[in-house]
PDB file of C-alpha atoms and ligand atoms in Angstrom:
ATOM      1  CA  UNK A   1     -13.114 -18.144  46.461  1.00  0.00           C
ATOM      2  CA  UNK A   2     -13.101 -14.366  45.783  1.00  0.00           C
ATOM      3  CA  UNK A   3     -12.443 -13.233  42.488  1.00  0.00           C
ATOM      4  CA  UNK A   4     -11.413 -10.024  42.619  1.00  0.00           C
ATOM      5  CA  UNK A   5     -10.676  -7.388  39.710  1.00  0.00           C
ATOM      6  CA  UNK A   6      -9.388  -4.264  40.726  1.00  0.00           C
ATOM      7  CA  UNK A   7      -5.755  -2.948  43.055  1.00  0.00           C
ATOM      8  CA  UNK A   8      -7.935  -1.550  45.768  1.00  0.00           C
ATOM      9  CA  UNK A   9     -10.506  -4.389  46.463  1.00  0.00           C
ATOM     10  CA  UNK A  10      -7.380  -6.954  46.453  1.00  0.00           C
ATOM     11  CA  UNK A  11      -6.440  -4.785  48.975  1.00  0.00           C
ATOM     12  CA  UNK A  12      -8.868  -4.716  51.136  1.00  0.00           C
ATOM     13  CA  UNK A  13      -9.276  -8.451  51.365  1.00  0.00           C
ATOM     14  CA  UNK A  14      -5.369  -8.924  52.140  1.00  0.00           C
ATOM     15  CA  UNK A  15      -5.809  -6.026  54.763  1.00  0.00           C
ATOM     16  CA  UNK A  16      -8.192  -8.148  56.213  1.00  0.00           C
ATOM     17  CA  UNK A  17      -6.032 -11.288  56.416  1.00  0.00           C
ATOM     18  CA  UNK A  18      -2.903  -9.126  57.450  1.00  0.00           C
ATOM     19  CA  UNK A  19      -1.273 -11.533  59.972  1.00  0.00           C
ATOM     20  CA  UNK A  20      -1.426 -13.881  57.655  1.00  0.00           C
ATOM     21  CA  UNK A  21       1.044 -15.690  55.545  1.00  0.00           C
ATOM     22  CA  UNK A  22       0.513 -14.841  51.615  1.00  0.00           C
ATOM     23  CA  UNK A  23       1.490 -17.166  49.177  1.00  0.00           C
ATOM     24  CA  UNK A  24       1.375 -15.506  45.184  1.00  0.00           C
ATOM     25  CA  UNK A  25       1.160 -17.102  42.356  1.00  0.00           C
ATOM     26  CA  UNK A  26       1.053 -15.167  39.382  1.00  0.00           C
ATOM     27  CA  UNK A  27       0.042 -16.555  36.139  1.00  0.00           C
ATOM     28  CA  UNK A  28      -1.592 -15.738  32.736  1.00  0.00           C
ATOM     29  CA  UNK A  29      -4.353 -18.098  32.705  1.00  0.00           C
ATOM     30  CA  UNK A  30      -5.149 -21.057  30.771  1.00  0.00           C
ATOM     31  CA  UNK A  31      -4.189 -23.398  33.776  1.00  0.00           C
ATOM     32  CA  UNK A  32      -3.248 -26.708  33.468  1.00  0.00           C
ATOM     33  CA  UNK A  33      -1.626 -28.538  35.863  1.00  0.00           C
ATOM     34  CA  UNK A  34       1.675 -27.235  36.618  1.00  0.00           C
ATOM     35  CA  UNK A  35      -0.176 -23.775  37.796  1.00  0.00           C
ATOM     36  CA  UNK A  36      -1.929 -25.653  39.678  1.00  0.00           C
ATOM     37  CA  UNK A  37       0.340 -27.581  41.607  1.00  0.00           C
ATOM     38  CA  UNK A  38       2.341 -24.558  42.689  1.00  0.00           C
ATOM     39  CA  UNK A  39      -1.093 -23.602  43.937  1.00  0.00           C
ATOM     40  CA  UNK A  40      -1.585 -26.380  45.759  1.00  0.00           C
ATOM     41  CA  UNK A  41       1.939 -25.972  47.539  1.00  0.00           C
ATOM     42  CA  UNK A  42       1.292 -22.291  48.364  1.00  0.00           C
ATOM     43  CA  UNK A  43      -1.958 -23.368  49.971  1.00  0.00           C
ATOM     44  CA  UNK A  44       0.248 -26.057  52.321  1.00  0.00           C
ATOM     45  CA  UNK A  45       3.028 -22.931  53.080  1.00  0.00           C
ATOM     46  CA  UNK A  46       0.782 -20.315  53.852  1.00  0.00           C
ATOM     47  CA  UNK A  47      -2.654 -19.025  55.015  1.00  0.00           C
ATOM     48  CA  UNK A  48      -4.196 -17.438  52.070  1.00  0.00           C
ATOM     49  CA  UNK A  49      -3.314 -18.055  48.641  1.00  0.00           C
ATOM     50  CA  UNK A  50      -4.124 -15.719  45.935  1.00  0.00           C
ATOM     51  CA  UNK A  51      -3.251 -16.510  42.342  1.00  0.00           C
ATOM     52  CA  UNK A  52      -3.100 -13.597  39.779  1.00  0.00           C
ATOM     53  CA  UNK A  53      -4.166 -14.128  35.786  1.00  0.00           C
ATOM     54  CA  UNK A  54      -3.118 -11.620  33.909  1.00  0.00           C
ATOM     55  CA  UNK A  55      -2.113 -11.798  30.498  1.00  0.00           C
ATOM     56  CA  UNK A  56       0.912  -9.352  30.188  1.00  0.00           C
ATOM     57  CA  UNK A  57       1.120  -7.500  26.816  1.00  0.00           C
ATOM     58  CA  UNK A  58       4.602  -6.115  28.091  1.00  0.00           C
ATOM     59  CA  UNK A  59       6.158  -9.114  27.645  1.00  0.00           C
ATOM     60  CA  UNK A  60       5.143 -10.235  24.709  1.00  0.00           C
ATOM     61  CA  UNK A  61       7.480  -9.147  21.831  1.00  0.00           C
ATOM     62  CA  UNK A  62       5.716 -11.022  19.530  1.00  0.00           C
ATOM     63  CA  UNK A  63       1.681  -9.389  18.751  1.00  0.00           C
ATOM     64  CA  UNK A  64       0.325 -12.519  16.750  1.00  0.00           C
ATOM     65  CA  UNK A  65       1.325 -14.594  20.201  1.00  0.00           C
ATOM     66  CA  UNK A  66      -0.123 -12.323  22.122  1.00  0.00           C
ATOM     67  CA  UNK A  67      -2.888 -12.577  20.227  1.00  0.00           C
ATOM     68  CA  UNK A  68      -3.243 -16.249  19.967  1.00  0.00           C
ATOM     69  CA  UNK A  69      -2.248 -16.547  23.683  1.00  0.00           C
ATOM     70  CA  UNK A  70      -5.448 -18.925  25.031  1.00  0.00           C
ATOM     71  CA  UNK A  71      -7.924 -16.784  27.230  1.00  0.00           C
ATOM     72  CA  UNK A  72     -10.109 -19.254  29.501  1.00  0.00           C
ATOM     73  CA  UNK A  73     -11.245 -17.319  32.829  1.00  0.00           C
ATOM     74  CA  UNK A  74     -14.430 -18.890  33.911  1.00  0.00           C
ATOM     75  CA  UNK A  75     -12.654 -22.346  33.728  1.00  0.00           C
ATOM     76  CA  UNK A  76      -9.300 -21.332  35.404  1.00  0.00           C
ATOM     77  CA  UNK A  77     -11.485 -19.477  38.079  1.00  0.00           C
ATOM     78  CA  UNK A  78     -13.624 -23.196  38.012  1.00  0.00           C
ATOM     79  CA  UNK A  79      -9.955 -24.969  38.476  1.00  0.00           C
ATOM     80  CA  UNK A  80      -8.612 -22.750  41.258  1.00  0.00           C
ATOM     81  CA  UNK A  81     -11.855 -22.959  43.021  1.00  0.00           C
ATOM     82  CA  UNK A  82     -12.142 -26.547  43.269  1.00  0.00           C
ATOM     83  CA  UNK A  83      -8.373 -27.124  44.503  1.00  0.00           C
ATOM     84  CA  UNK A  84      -9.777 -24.269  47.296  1.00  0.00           C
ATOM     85  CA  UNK A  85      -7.523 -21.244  46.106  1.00  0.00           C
ATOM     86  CA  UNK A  86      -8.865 -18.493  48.146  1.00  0.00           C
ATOM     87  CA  UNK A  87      -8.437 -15.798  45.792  1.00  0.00           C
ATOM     88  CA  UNK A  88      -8.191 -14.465  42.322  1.00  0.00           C
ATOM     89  CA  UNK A  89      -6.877 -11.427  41.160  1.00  0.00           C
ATOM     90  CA  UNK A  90      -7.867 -10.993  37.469  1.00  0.00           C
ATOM     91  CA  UNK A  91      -7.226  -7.184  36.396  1.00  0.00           C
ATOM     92  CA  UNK A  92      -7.847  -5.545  33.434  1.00  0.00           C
ATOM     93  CA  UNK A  93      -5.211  -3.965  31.065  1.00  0.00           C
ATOM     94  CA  UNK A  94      -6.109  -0.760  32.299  1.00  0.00           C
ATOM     95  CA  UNK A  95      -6.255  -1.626  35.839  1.00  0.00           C
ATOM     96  CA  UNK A  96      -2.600  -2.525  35.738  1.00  0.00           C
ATOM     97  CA  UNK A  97      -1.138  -0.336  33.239  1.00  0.00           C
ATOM     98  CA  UNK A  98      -3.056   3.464  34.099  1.00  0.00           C
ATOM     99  CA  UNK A  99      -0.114   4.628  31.807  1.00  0.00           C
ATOM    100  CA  UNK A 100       2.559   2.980  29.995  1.00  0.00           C
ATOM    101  CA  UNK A 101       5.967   2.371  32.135  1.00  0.00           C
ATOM    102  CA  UNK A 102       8.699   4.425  30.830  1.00  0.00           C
ATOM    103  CA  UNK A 103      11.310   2.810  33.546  1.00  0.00           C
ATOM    104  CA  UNK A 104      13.274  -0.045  31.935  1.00  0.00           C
ATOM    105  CA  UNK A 105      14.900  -3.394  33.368  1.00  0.00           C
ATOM    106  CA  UNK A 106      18.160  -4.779  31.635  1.00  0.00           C
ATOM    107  CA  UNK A 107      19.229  -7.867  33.872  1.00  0.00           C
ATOM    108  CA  UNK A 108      22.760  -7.622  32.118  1.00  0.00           C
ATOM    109  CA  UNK A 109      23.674 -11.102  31.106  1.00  0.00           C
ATOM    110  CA  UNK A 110      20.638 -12.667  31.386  1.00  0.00           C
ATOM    111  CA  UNK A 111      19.505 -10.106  28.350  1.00  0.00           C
ATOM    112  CA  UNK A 112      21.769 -11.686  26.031  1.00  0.00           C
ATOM    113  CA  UNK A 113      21.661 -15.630  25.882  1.00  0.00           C
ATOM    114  CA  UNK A 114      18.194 -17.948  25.199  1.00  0.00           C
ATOM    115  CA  UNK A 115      15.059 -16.039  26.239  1.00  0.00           C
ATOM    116  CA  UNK A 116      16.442 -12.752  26.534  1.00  0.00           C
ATOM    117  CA  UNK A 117      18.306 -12.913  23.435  1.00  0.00           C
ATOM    118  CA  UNK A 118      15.614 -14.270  20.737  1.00  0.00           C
ATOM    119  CA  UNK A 119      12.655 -12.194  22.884  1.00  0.00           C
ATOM    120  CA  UNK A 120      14.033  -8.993  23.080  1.00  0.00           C
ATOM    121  CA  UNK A 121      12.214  -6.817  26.051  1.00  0.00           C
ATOM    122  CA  UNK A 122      10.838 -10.041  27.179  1.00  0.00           C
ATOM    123  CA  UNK A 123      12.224  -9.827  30.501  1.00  0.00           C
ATOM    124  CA  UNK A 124      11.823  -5.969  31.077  1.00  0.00           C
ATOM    125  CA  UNK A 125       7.433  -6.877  30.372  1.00  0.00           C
ATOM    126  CA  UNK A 126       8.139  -9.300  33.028  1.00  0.00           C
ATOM    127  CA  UNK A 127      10.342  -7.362  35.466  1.00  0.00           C
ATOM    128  CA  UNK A 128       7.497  -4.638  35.498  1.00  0.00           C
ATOM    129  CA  UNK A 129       4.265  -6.596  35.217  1.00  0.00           C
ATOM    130  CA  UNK A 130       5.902  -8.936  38.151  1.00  0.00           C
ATOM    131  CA  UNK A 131       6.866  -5.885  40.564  1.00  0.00           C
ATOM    132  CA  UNK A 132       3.564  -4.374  39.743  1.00  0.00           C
ATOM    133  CA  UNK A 133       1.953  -7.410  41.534  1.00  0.00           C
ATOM    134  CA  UNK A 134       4.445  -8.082  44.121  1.00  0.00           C
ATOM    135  CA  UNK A 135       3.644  -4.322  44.763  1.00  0.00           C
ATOM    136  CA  UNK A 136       0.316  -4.859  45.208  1.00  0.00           C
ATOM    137  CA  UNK A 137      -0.526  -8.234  46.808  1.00  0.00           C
ATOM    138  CA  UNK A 138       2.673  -8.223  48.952  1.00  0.00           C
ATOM    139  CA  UNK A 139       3.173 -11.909  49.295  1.00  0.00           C
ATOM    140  CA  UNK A 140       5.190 -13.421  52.055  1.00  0.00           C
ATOM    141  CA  UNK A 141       6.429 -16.271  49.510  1.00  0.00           C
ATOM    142  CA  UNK A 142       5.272 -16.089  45.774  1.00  0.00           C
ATOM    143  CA  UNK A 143       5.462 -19.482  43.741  1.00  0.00           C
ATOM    144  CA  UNK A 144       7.392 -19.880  40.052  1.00  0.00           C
ATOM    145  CA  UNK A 145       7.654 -22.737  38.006  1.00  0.00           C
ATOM    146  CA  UNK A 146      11.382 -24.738  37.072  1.00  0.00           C
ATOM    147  CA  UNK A 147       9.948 -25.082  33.504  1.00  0.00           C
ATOM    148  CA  UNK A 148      10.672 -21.083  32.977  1.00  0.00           C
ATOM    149  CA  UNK A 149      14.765 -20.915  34.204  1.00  0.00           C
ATOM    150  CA  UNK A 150      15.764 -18.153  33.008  1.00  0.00           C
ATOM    151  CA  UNK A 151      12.526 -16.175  34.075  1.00  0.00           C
ATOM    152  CA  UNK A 152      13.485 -17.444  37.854  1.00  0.00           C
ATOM    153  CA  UNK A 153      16.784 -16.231  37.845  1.00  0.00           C
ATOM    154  CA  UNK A 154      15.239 -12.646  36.777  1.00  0.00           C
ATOM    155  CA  UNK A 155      12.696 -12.982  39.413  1.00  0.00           C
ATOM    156  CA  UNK A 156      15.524 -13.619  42.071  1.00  0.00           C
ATOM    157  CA  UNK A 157      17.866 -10.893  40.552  1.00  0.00           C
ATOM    158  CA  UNK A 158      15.037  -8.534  40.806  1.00  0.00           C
ATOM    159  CA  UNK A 159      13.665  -9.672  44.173  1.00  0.00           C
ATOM    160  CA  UNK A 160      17.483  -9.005  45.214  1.00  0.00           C
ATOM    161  CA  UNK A 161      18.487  -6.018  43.666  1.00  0.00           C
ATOM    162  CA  UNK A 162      15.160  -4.065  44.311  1.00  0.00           C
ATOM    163  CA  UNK A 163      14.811  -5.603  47.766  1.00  0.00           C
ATOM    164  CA  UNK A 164      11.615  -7.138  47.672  1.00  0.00           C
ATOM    165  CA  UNK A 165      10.983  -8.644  51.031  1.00  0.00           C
ATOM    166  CA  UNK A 166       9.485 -11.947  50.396  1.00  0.00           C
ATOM    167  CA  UNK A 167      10.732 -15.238  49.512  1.00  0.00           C
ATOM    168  CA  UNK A 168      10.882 -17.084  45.570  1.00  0.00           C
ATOM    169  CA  UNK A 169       9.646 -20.735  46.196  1.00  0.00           C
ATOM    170  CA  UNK A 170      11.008 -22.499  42.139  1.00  0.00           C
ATOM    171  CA  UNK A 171       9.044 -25.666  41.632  1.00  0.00           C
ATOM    172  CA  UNK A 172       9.550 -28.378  39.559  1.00  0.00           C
ATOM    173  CA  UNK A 173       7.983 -28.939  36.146  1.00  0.00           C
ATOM    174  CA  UNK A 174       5.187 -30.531  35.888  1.00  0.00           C
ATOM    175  CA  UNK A 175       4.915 -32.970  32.620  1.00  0.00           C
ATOM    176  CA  UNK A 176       2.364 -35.193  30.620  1.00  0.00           C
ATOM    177  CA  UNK A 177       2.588 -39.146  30.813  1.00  0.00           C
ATOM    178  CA  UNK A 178       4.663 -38.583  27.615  1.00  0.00           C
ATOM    179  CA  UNK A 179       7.316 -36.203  29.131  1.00  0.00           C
ATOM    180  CA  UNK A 180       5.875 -33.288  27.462  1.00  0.00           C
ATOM    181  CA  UNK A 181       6.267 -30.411  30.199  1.00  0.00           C
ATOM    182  CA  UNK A 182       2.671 -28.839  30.460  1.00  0.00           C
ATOM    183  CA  UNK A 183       2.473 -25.067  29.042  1.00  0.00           C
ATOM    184  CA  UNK A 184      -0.928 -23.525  28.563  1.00  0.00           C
ATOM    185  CA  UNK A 185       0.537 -23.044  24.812  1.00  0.00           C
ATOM    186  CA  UNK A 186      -0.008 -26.658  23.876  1.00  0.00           C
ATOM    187  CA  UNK A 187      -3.464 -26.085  23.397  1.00  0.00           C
ATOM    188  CA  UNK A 188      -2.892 -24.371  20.372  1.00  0.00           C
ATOM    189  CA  UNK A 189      -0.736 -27.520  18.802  1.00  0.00           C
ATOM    190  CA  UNK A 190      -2.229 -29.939  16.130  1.00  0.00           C
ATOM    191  CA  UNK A 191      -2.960 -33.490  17.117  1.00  0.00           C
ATOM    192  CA  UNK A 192      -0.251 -34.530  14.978  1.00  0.00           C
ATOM    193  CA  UNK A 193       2.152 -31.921  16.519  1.00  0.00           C
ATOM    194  CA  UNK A 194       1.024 -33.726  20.060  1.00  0.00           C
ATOM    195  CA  UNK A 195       1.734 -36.690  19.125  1.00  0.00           C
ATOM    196  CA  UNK A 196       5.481 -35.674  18.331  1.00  0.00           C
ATOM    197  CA  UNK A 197       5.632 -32.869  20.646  1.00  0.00           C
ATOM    198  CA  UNK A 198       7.071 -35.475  23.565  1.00  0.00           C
ATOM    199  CA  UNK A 199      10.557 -35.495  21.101  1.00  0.00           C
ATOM    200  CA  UNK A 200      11.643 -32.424  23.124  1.00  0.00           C
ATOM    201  CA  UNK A 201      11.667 -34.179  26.426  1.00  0.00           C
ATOM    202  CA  UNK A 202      13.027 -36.677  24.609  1.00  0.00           C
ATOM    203  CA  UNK A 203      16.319 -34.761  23.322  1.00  0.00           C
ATOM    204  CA  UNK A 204      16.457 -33.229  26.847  1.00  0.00           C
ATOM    205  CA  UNK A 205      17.420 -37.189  27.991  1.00  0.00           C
ATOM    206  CA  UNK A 206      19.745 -37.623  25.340  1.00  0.00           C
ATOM    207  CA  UNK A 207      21.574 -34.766  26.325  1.00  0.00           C
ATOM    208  CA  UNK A 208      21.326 -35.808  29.966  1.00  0.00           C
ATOM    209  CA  UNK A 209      22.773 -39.188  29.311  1.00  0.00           C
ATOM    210  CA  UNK A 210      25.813 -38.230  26.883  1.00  0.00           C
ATOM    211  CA  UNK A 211      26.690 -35.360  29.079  1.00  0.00           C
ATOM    212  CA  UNK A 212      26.476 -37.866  32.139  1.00  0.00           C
ATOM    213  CA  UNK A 213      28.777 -40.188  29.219  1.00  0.00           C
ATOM    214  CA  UNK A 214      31.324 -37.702  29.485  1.00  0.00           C
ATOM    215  CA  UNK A 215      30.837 -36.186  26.234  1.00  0.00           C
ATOM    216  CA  UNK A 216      31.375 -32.478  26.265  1.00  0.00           C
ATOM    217  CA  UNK A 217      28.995 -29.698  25.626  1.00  0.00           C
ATOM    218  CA  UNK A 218      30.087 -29.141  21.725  1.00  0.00           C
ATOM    219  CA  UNK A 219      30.117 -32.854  20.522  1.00  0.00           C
ATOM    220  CA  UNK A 220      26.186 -33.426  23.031  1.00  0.00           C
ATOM    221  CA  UNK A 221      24.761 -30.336  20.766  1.00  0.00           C
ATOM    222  CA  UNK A 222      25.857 -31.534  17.571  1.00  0.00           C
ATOM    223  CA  UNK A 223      24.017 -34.727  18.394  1.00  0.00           C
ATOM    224  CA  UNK A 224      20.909 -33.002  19.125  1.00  0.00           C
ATOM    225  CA  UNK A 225      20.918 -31.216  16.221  1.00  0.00           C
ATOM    226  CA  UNK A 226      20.820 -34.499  14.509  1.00  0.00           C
ATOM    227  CA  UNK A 227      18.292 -36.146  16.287  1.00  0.00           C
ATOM    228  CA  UNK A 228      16.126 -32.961  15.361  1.00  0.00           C
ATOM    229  CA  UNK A 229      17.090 -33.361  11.641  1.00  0.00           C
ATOM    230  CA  UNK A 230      14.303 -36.473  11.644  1.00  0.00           C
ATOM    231  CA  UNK A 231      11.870 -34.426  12.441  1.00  0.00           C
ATOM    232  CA  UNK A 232      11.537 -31.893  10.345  1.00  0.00           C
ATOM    233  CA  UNK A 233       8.287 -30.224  12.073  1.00  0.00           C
ATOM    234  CA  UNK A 234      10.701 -28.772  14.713  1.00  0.00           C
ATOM    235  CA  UNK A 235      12.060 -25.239  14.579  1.00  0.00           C
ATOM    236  CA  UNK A 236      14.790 -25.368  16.793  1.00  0.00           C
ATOM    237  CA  UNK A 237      16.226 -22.159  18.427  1.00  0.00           C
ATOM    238  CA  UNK A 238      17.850 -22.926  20.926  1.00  0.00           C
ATOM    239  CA  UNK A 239      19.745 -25.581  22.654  1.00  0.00           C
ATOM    240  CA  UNK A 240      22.208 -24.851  25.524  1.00  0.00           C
ATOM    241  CA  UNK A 241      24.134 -26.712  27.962  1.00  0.00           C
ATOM    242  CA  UNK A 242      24.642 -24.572  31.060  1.00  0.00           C
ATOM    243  CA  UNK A 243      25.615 -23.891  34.542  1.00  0.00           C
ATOM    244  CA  UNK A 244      22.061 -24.067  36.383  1.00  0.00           C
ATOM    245  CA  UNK A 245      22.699 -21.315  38.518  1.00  0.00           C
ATOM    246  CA  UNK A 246      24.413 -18.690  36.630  1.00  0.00           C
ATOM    247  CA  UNK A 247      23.133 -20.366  32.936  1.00  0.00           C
ATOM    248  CA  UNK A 248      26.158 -19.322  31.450  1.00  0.00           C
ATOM    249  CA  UNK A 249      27.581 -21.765  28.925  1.00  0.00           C
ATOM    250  CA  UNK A 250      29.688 -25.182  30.372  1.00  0.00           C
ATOM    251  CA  UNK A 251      31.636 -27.655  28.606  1.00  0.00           C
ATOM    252  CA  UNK A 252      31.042 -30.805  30.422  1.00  0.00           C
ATOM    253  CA  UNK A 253      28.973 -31.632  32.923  1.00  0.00           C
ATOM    254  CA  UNK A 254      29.923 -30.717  36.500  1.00  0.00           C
ATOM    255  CA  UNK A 255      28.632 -32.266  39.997  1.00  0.00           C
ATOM    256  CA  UNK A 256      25.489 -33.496  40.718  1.00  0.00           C
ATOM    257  CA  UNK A 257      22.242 -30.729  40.540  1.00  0.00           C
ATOM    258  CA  UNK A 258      24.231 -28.003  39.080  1.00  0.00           C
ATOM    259  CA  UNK A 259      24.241 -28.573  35.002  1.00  0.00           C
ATOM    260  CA  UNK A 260      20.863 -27.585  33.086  1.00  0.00           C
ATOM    261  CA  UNK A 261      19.956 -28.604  29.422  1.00  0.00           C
ATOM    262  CA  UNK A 262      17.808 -25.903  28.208  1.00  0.00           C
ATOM    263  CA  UNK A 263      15.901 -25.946  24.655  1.00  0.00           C
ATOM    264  CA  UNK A 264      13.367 -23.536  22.556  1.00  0.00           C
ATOM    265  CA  UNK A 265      12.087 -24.515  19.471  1.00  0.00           C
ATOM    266  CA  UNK A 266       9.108 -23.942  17.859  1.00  0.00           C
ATOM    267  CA  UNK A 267       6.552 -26.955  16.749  1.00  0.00           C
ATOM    268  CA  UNK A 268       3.602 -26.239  14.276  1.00  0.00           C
ATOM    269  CA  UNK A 269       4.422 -22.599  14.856  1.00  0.00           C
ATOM    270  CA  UNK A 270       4.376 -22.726  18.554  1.00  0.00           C
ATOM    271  CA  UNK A 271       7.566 -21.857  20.761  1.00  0.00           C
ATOM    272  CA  UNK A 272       7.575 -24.424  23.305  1.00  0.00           C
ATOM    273  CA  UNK A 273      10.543 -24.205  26.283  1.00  0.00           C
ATOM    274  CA  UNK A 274      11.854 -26.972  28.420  1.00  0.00           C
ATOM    275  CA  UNK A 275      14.739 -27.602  30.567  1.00  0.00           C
ATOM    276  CA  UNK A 276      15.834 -30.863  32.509  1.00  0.00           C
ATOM    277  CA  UNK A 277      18.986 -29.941  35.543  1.00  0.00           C
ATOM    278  CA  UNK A 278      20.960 -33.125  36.516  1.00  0.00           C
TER     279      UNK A 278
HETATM  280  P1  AMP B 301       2.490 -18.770  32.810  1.00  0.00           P
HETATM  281  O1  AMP B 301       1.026 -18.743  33.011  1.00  0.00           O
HETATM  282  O2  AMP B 301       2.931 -19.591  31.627  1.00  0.00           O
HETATM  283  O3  AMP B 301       3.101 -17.392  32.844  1.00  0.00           O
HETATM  284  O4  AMP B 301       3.092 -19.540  34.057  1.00  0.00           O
HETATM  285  C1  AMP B 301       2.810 -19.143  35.363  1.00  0.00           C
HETATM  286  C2  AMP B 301       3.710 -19.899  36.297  1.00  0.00           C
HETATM  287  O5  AMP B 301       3.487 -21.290  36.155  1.00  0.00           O
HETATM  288  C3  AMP B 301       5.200 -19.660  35.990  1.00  0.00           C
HETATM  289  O6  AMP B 301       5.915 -19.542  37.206  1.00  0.00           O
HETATM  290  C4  AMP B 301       5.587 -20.900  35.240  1.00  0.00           C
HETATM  291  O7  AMP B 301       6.950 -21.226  35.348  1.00  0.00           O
HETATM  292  C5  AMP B 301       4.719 -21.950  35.932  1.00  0.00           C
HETATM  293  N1  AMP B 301       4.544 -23.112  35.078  1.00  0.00           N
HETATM  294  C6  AMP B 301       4.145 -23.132  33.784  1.00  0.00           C
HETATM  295  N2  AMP B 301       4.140 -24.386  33.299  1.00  0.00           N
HETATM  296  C7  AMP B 301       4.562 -25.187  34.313  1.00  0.00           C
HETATM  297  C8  AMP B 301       4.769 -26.593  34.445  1.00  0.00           C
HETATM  298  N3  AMP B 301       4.567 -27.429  33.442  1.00  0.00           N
HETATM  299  N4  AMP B 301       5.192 -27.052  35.628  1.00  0.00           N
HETATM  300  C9  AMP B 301       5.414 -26.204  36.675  1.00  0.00           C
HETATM  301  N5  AMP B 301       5.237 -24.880  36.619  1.00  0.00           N
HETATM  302  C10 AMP B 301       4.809 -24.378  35.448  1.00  0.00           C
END
């Protein structure tokens, strides 16, 4: 597996594998499973996979999370390798940012509600850091994970409006035995925030199950909000009952596939995310 560090010598190994089917994932390191299954399923769609880790100051809004955000490259390269990724692309700050973007995304709605509302720029970090590498590795098909919804519908908004020409492949979330859905920030949770952590996936099936009931979107949140009032140790900031494709707000749940339960809330001082869609 090459492990490559700079624009130019990522390059050069894709220009040398240019017939070839590219499947992208990119990533900020600290890899746990669910990066590494959308690995996996780039490696069965395509002929070279190259996964990018990359830890994206743009898009963090918040510096002590950026700061505490887990840094583990010899043992995500070790991971990657062994699952026969056949390339890395780990740049440096400076490497992707030779001056500081002064263009700005604003993906309208999608600025206002859940991630774009309580992580304001979030998504413009995101938008530029993710056409930076679809710039430069020029995937055929690059690989995102269910667990971050809203962050695939800004992908596909700007894959659409800027006319990227490659396809989004949206997996599904990966989880522990316990439900939790795998996030390279658990690692910074207590053991007894672990053990209690699974509650989220938890109130994720309560809300699938009174929704599926028939009760509407109002009465289902007011519920949650009381199963979170046993435990205390949550932080909740967000719970919303949406449409999965546009995510705007529903009042009861509609066919099959199309509603999504979507939560932040911070445990132990760590903002975890989940969604389930039913
Ligand atoms: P991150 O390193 O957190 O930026 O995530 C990189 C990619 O992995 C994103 O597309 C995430 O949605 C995806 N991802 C993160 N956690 C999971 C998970 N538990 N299951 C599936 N995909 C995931």
């Amino acid at each position: 597996m090459k492990i490559i560090e700079t624009k130019i010598e990522i390059q050069a190994y894709l220009k040398s594998n240019s017939n070839s089917k590219i499947g992208f994932i990119p990533t900020m390191g600290a890899l746990h499973q669910g990066h590494l299954e959308l690995v996996k399923r780039s490696k069965e769609e395509n002929d070279v996979s190259v996964c990018s880790i990359f830890v994206n100051p743009t898009q963090f809004n918040n510096s002590e999370d950026l700061l505490k955000y887990p840094r583990t490259l010899e043992e995500d390269c070790n991971k990657l390798k062994e699952i026969g990724c056949d390339a890395v692309f780990a740049p440096s700050f400076e490497e992707m940012y030779v001056s500081m973007p002064t263009i700005k995304f604003d993906f309208g709605h999608l600025e206002h509600i859940m991630e774009g509302k309580f992580r304001p720029g979030h998504f413009n970090g995101v938008g530029i850091v993710v056409s930076k590498l679809f710039n430069i590795v020029k995937p055929t098909q690059a690989y995102f994970g269910q667990k971050d919804i809203q962050q695939v519908a800004v992908i596909k908004s700007l894959v659409k409006d800027l006319s990227f020409d490659l396809k989004i492949i949206v997996c599904d979330t990966i989880r522990e035995k316990n439900g939790l859905a795998m996030s390279s920030r658990n690692r910074r949770l207590s053991e007894n925030a672990k053990e209690i952590a699974p509650k989220i996936y938890e109130s994720l099936l309560l809300a699938k199950k009174l929704l599926l009931m028939g009760v509407n979107a109002e009465n289902t949140k007011l519920e949650i909000r009381n199963f979170y009032k046993s435990f205390q140790q949550f932080e909740l900031e967000y719970f919303e009952i949406t449409d999965y494709s546009s995510l705007e707000n529903i009042a009861f749940h509609k066919a099959e596939g199309q509603t999504a339960v979507i939560i932040a809330t911070y445990l132990d001082g760590v903002r975890l995310i989940d969604n389930l869609i039913f």
